[in-house]
Amino acid sequence: MTNGKRQQKKEITRRAIVSAAVDLFSRNGYEKTSIEDLAKAAGIGKSTVYTYFKAKEEIFLAFCDEEFEYSFTALRDRVDAEAPLIEQLHALFMSQYEFVTSNREFGRILIRETLFPETVTSLAKESNQRYLDALGEILTHAKARGEIRPELDNFFLSAHFFMLYLGALSGFYTGYVTTTEDVGSGLRTLLNQALQGIAL
Amino acid sequence: MTNGKRQQKKEITRRAIVSAAVDLFSRNGYEKTSIEDLAKAAGIGKSTVYTYFKAKEEIFLAFCDEEFEYSFTALRDRVDAEAPLIEQLHALFMSQYEFVTSNREFGRILIRETLFPETVTSLAKESNQRYLDALGEILTHAKARGEIRPELDNFFLSAHFFMLYLGALSGFYTGYVTTTEDVGSGLRTLLNQALQGIAL
DNA sequence: CGATAAAGTCGAATCCGGTCGACTTTATCG
DNA sequence: CGATAAAGTCGACCGGATTCGACTTTATCG
């Protein structure tokens, strides 16, 4: 038990913090939950939280991991792999959209932190990478079916589609569109543009 | 002068705040500039600032209005209107990119506030609208030249291109790409995908 | 004008994220 | 074991954004 015990305890405390976050963020929202609240709920002192997380945002990302963990990949597996690419993408993104906006604040903060983080940290990048990888698989499959141009790079393709999804999401957050249907049809329009090409 | 005098004075004070913001934000950055600094520079009390702006972020948006106002439209006018669309877009976005990231902090906050605002406020939407309108003009011209499919809606086209620009920008902020050249070539790849179409 | 409401101003107080440095617990090793 | 280092814990503190409530100025109208 030389060092293992210490590690084990750390893991437990860490979980306690995340667990407190899941509870309190869900119940009272992110902004309304103070670090001290989390500490108290986790049964530790305020500044001990900072031994586990560099900043509040980082706790938020851990919270999202916990809450959204399987969402994307699980959704991807549920989507019919033989459907036309646009249908797969649309279904995938719309599920993700509904999930992310189930709590308006969370989606907003998640996007902010992962796409435009304050400091370049591996965390945000890692989070994005999961999305891009999941998309990449779908695209590889679509290439194999001969549905899309095989010479295009998966990374840029994934990024492209993801940004279109983000556009639809931003439309929601800025108030351009308010209903899920409108978000869906807007997204479809954008995906179509990308697939069919904009040039004559 | 029943009510006009009051209004007039308010306008002057408001300008003083924004002017102080332009000065101090540029010189010391956003985070490093406190509300009190702004108030002092504007010759008013700290909390009076809140009569004019609901939050510090709002002052930032006003600052951007002041600072970036001409940039986008001026750039657009400088771009060769007869060049291929991709060149026009690329030049426009890259100028915008350099401008926005001249201070890393500014671009990040601007995007956060305008694209994923905390509350649906006309401010953010208005700011975006200017971009989309400017893009719309370029697109209309490209349609007239027969370079792009005329049946596509300008709004969605503008949004599409703007999101690709944002993708390049996000790549910079997340650390996927670090040099301006890489941002430029990534953006070009994405624009090409959109124009040529991804589907076979 | 003078009373009264409305709008504006301000410094003090509050709240909260994050740092500091003293203190406690655990690991290491002679 | 006992000394010492390393790691972990904590509450006090700090800075800065935002709110509060008392006070001052301006507008309104009989």
XYZ file of C-alpha atoms (C1' of nucleotides) in Angstrom:
460
model
C 0.000 0.000 0.000
C 3.017 2.229 -0.380
C 1.579 4.762 -2.709
C -1.575 3.097 -3.884
C -3.570 4.104 -0.878
C -2.918 7.743 -1.451
C -3.884 7.459 -5.086
C -7.004 5.598 -4.186
C -8.104 8.258 -1.761
C -7.430 10.946 -4.294
C -9.602 9.148 -6.766
C -12.386 8.948 -4.221
C -12.177 12.627 -3.421
C -12.112 13.500 -7.067
C -15.220 11.501 -7.658
C -16.870 13.181 -4.705
C -16.255 16.560 -6.279
C -17.578 15.521 -9.662
C -20.514 13.874 -8.023
C -21.257 17.044 -6.086
C -20.965 18.940 -9.335
C -23.423 16.665 -11.087
C -25.857 17.201 -8.275
C -25.460 20.922 -7.705
C -24.904 22.051 -11.289
C -28.010 20.164 -12.337
C -30.049 21.504 -9.497
C -28.877 25.097 -9.241
C -26.967 25.738 -12.425
C -23.319 26.356 -13.073
C -23.013 30.011 -12.209
C -25.100 29.692 -9.105
C -22.939 26.936 -7.715
C -19.862 28.213 -5.945
C -16.649 26.329 -5.431
C -17.343 26.464 -1.753
C -20.703 24.803 -2.280
C -19.006 22.006 -4.148
C -16.343 21.659 -1.481
C -18.896 21.508 1.265
C -20.951 18.914 -0.576
C -17.826 16.877 -1.208
C -16.842 17.172 2.431
C -13.560 18.950 1.817
C -12.172 22.441 2.191
C -12.608 25.016 -0.494
C -9.060 25.240 -1.634
C -8.581 21.503 -1.658
C -10.784 21.497 -4.711
C -7.912 23.168 -6.490
C -5.671 20.183 -5.847
C -7.977 18.260 -8.131
C -9.040 20.830 -10.665
C -7.171 23.855 -11.886
C -10.310 25.923 -12.303
C -14.057 25.803 -12.076
C -14.289 25.336 -15.809
C -12.326 22.144 -15.486
C -14.877 20.794 -13.070
C -17.481 21.662 -15.620
C -15.725 19.637 -18.265
C -15.502 16.694 -15.897
C -19.193 17.131 -15.216
C -19.881 17.039 -18.940
C -17.785 13.927 -19.324
C -19.866 12.290 -16.668
C -23.151 13.499 -18.071
C -22.542 13.365 -21.791
C -20.024 10.583 -21.845
C -21.698 8.009 -23.978
C -23.993 10.336 -25.792
C -22.081 10.914 -28.948
C -20.624 7.496 -29.529
C -23.775 5.772 -28.336
C -25.799 7.897 -30.695
C -23.439 7.154 -33.498
C -23.871 3.454 -32.983
C -27.616 3.815 -33.007
C -27.619 5.608 -36.344
C -28.187 3.381 -39.335
C -24.736 2.979 -40.832
C -26.150 2.292 -44.292
C -28.432 5.291 -44.493
C -27.393 8.133 -46.791
C -24.640 10.185 -45.244
C -26.750 13.276 -44.873
C -29.337 11.349 -42.912
C -26.711 9.899 -40.633
C -25.167 13.265 -39.996
C -28.481 14.949 -39.507
C -29.679 12.346 -37.055
C -26.431 12.401 -35.179
C -26.205 16.154 -34.860
C -29.833 16.616 -34.000
C -29.604 14.099 -31.205
C -26.541 15.848 -29.996
C -28.292 19.163 -30.278
C -31.212 18.061 -28.191
C -28.904 16.594 -25.671
C -26.673 19.616 -25.367
C -29.505 22.076 -25.184
C -31.489 20.044 -22.690
C -30.017 22.587 -20.358
C -29.413 25.771 -22.236
C -26.669 26.986 -19.970
C -24.640 23.784 -20.145
C -24.558 23.647 -23.890
C -23.456 27.224 -24.061
C -20.662 26.828 -21.568
C -19.548 23.547 -23.050
C -19.136 25.084 -26.471
C -17.419 28.115 -25.069
C -14.945 26.110 -23.090
C -14.187 23.444 -25.612
C -14.051 25.527 -28.773
C -12.775 28.826 -27.486
C -10.933 27.979 -24.312
C -9.134 30.552 -22.300
C -5.933 28.622 -22.222
C -4.807 25.961 -24.623
C -5.288 22.893 -22.512
C -5.327 19.323 -23.665
C -8.710 18.841 -22.044
C -10.687 20.893 -24.488
C -8.832 19.462 -27.441
C -9.392 15.957 -26.186
C -13.078 16.563 -25.873
C -13.259 17.795 -29.453
C -11.139 14.955 -30.666
C -13.718 12.436 -29.573
C -16.291 14.121 -31.741
C -14.023 14.364 -34.717
C -12.987 10.732 -34.390
C -16.554 9.541 -34.187
C -17.397 11.564 -37.278
C -14.320 10.237 -38.985
C -15.579 6.694 -38.756
C -18.845 7.577 -40.359
C -16.990 9.333 -43.130
C -14.626 6.452 -43.755
C -17.625 4.261 -44.166
C -19.231 6.725 -46.542
C -16.053 6.783 -48.585
C -16.061 3.008 -48.736
C -19.605 3.146 -50.064
C -18.445 5.629 -52.667
C -20.724 8.303 -51.381
C -18.128 10.993 -50.916
C -14.891 12.027 -52.545
C -12.224 9.706 -51.172
C -9.352 12.122 -51.694
C -10.651 14.530 -49.058
C -9.068 14.417 -45.657
C -11.219 13.016 -42.878
C -10.061 15.615 -40.434
C -11.195 18.529 -42.564
C -14.384 16.772 -43.497
C -15.234 16.130 -39.877
C -14.339 19.654 -38.952
C -16.490 20.966 -41.780
C -19.576 19.067 -40.744
C -19.012 19.798 -37.126
C -18.836 23.506 -37.803
C -22.116 23.369 -39.678
C -23.664 21.713 -36.674
C -22.174 24.453 -34.581
C -23.711 27.034 -36.856
C -27.119 25.570 -36.262
C -26.420 25.541 -32.561
C -25.256 29.125 -32.607
C -28.429 30.062 -34.441
C -30.283 28.694 -31.491
C -28.212 30.520 -28.919
C -28.327 33.837 -30.694
C -32.041 33.552 -31.239
C -32.039 33.304 -35.033
C -34.053 30.138 -34.722
C -36.059 29.044 -31.761
C -37.714 25.735 -32.518
C -36.004 22.405 -32.872
C -37.674 21.979 -36.250
C -36.098 25.172 -37.522
C -32.723 24.131 -36.234
C -33.169 20.807 -37.982
C -34.152 22.268 -41.321
C -31.405 24.857 -41.158
C -28.861 22.187 -40.441
C -30.138 20.106 -43.333
C -29.789 23.046 -45.665
C -26.202 23.575 -44.610
C -25.302 19.898 -44.884
C -26.810 19.803 -48.346
C -24.764 22.766 -49.415
C -21.621 21.081 -48.246
C -22.376 17.773 -49.893
C -23.686 19.069 -53.193
C -21.214 21.887 -53.417
C -21.934 25.539 -53.599
C -20.184 26.253 -56.855
C -22.004 25.923 -60.125
C -34.633 71.134 -23.002
C -37.167 69.193 -21.014
C -35.667 65.793 -21.361
C -33.122 66.274 -24.103
C -30.453 67.625 -21.841
C -30.468 64.546 -19.709
C -30.306 62.301 -22.724
C -27.482 64.320 -24.152
C -25.445 64.069 -21.022
C -26.061 60.357 -20.848
C -24.789 60.009 -24.367
C -21.648 61.925 -23.460
C -20.994 59.772 -20.434
C -21.610 56.645 -22.414
C -19.102 57.731 -24.977
C -16.620 58.513 -22.252
C -16.886 54.965 -20.978
C -16.471 53.423 -24.396
C -13.613 55.761 -25.117
C -11.939 54.753 -21.879
C -12.515 51.137 -22.853
C -10.911 51.623 -26.245
C -7.915 53.135 -24.553
C -7.528 50.776 -21.622
C -8.573 47.511 -23.259
C -6.145 48.163 -26.094
C -3.362 49.108 -23.780
C -3.813 46.673 -20.914
C -6.206 44.038 -22.179
C -9.727 43.167 -21.171
C -9.125 41.143 -18.039
C -6.511 43.494 -16.737
C -8.845 46.449 -16.985
C -11.190 46.732 -14.056
C -14.526 48.475 -14.035
C -13.056 50.885 -11.564
C -10.254 51.724 -13.979
C -12.822 52.453 -16.648
C -14.904 54.530 -14.276
C -11.928 56.550 -13.166
C -10.817 57.153 -16.730
C -14.333 58.214 -17.640
C -14.506 60.489 -14.619
C -17.446 58.759 -12.976
C -18.075 56.497 -10.033
C -17.595 52.778 -10.284
C -21.187 51.753 -10.039
C -22.415 54.465 -12.349
C -20.936 52.398 -15.138
C -23.767 49.987 -14.531
C -26.326 52.598 -15.429
C -24.925 52.457 -18.931
C -23.929 48.831 -19.346
C -25.444 45.783 -17.763
C -22.121 44.020 -17.492
C -18.484 44.299 -18.386
C -19.048 42.071 -21.397
C -21.444 44.603 -22.766
C -18.769 47.243 -22.620
C -16.585 44.867 -24.533
C -19.128 44.569 -27.305
C -19.351 48.341 -27.503
C -15.589 48.434 -27.660
C -15.634 45.971 -30.544
C -18.222 48.001 -32.351
C -15.976 51.001 -32.085
C -12.794 49.161 -32.987
C -13.901 46.648 -35.560
C -16.556 48.757 -37.131
C -14.738 49.670 -40.282
C -12.577 46.618 -40.464
C -14.945 44.203 -42.042
C -16.643 46.512 -44.498
C -13.426 48.335 -45.280
C -11.743 45.043 -45.972
C -14.598 43.934 -48.109
C -14.268 47.044 -50.227
C -10.553 46.497 -50.573
C -10.947 42.939 -51.815
C -10.988 42.590 -55.594
C -14.639 42.100 -56.423
C -13.813 40.280 -59.646
C -11.417 37.756 -58.167
C -12.632 34.162 -57.826
C -15.001 33.811 -54.917
C -12.678 31.588 -52.956
C -9.950 34.195 -53.143
C -12.282 36.913 -52.008
C -13.529 34.882 -49.094
C -10.088 33.745 -48.150
C -8.673 37.255 -48.196
C -11.604 38.620 -46.266
C -11.558 36.009 -43.557
C -7.817 36.018 -43.164
C -7.769 39.756 -42.689
C -10.525 39.385 -40.200
C -8.641 36.603 -38.511
C -5.499 38.647 -38.127
C -7.497 41.537 -36.864
C -9.454 39.536 -34.342
C -6.469 37.670 -33.037
C -4.220 40.710 -32.851
C -4.984 40.304 -29.220
C -5.742 36.662 -28.521
C -8.112 37.541 -25.745
C -10.283 39.804 -27.894
C -11.155 37.281 -30.518
C -12.030 34.681 -27.976
C -14.321 36.916 -25.990
C -15.911 38.377 -29.080
C -16.812 34.961 -30.439
C -18.068 33.773 -27.105
C -20.295 36.746 -26.625
C -21.618 37.100 -30.122
C -22.126 33.470 -31.049
C -22.966 31.919 -27.735
C -24.308 34.775 -25.674
C -25.558 34.330 -22.206
C -28.865 35.912 -22.907
C -30.557 36.407 -26.218
C -29.956 40.061 -26.723
C -30.237 42.067 -29.879
C -26.662 43.216 -29.409
C -24.990 39.977 -30.334
C -27.377 39.262 -33.173
C -26.864 42.716 -34.582
C -23.149 42.264 -34.574
C -23.435 39.001 -36.484
C -25.899 40.464 -38.899
C -23.347 42.943 -40.153
C -21.004 40.117 -41.052
C -23.674 38.109 -42.759
C -24.876 41.120 -44.715
C -21.398 41.943 -45.897
C -20.890 38.364 -47.008
C -24.263 38.411 -48.679
C -23.194 41.176 -51.006
C -20.148 39.276 -52.136
C -22.284 36.228 -52.748
C -24.871 38.118 -54.725
C -22.104 39.346 -56.940
C -20.733 35.836 -57.323
C -24.162 34.629 -58.323
C -24.409 37.375 -60.909
C -21.106 36.227 -62.341
C -22.487 32.710 -62.465
C -19.905 31.396 -60.105
C -22.249 29.836 -57.600
C -25.622 28.172 -57.665
C -28.188 30.969 -57.732
C -30.962 28.960 -56.113
C -29.126 28.796 -52.787
C -30.193 31.194 -50.097
C -27.746 33.957 -49.286
C -28.360 33.686 -45.590
C -27.419 30.052 -45.414
C -24.509 30.546 -47.751
C -23.155 33.352 -45.629
C -23.683 31.340 -42.507
C -21.941 28.391 -44.075
C -18.840 30.322 -45.017
C -18.793 32.167 -41.767
C -18.855 28.920 -39.839
C -15.902 27.631 -41.823
C -14.029 30.758 -40.899
C -14.999 30.124 -37.332
C -13.703 26.601 -37.601
C -10.321 27.901 -38.636
C -10.446 30.364 -35.792
C -11.402 27.680 -33.314
C -8.526 25.585 -34.558
C -6.301 28.408 -33.544
C -7.842 28.813 -30.119
C -7.828 25.128 -29.309
C -4.255 24.776 -30.464
C -4.872 22.518 -33.453
C -3.019 25.008 -35.570
C -0.643 27.647 -34.376
C 0.695 29.598 -37.311
C -1.218 31.996 -39.477
C -0.108 30.020 -42.526
C -1.674 26.869 -41.170
C -4.869 28.695 -40.365
C -4.853 30.040 -43.898
C -4.331 26.716 -45.582
C -6.862 25.009 -43.345
C -9.426 27.642 -44.179
C -8.712 27.244 -47.877
C -9.247 23.514 -47.637
C -12.591 24.013 -45.962
C -13.721 26.657 -48.442
C -12.771 24.369 -51.302
C -14.759 21.548 -49.816
C -17.786 23.773 -49.571
C -17.508 25.144 -53.070
C -16.632 21.939 -54.870
C -18.931 19.793 -52.816
C -18.057 16.872 -50.687
C -20.233 14.289 -52.385
C -18.942 12.301 -55.283
C -42.150 78.488 -7.359
C -42.392 74.190 -4.442
C -43.598 69.529 -3.823
C -42.883 65.213 -5.418
C -41.587 61.693 -8.367
C -38.157 59.892 -11.391
C -33.573 59.291 -12.812
C -28.803 59.301 -11.896
C -24.673 58.895 -8.908
C -21.730 56.885 -5.804
C -18.976 54.336 -2.215
C -19.744 50.567 0.745
C -20.873 45.910 1.067
C -21.359 41.332 -1.006
C -20.113 37.483 -3.453
C -17.012 34.429 -5.644
C -13.027 32.482 -7.996
C -8.548 31.802 -7.141
C -3.881 32.160 -4.323
C -1.033 31.849 -0.104
C 1.236 29.997 3.498
C 0.867 27.550 7.686
C -0.344 23.024 9.250
C -1.208 17.803 8.969
C -0.783 13.433 6.994
C 1.707 10.030 4.460
C 5.784 7.981 2.294
C 10.747 7.045 2.281
C 14.836 5.340 4.010
C 18.870 5.100 7.162
C 11.498 3.534 14.826
C 12.498 8.560 13.843
C 13.923 12.110 10.808
C 12.794 14.266 6.858
C 10.774 15.045 2.621
C 6.719 15.027 -0.149
C 1.959 15.473 -0.738
C -2.358 17.010 0.764
C -5.571 20.051 3.391
C -7.420 24.118 4.842
C -9.163 28.777 6.148
C -7.724 33.444 5.638
C -6.949 36.566 2.274
C -7.112 39.157 -2.310
C -8.896 41.326 -6.316
C -12.570 42.435 -9.091
C -17.410 42.225 -10.812
C -21.867 43.221 -9.420
C -25.545 44.816 -6.077
C -27.401 47.828 -2.472
C -29.212 51.631 -0.499
C -28.576 56.291 0.766
C -28.086 60.622 -1.407
C -28.301 64.243 -5.260
C -29.892 66.069 -9.399
C -33.418 66.763 -12.800
C -38.089 66.691 -14.651
C -43.080 67.321 -14.015
C -47.036 69.657 -12.913
C -50.412 72.005 -9.901
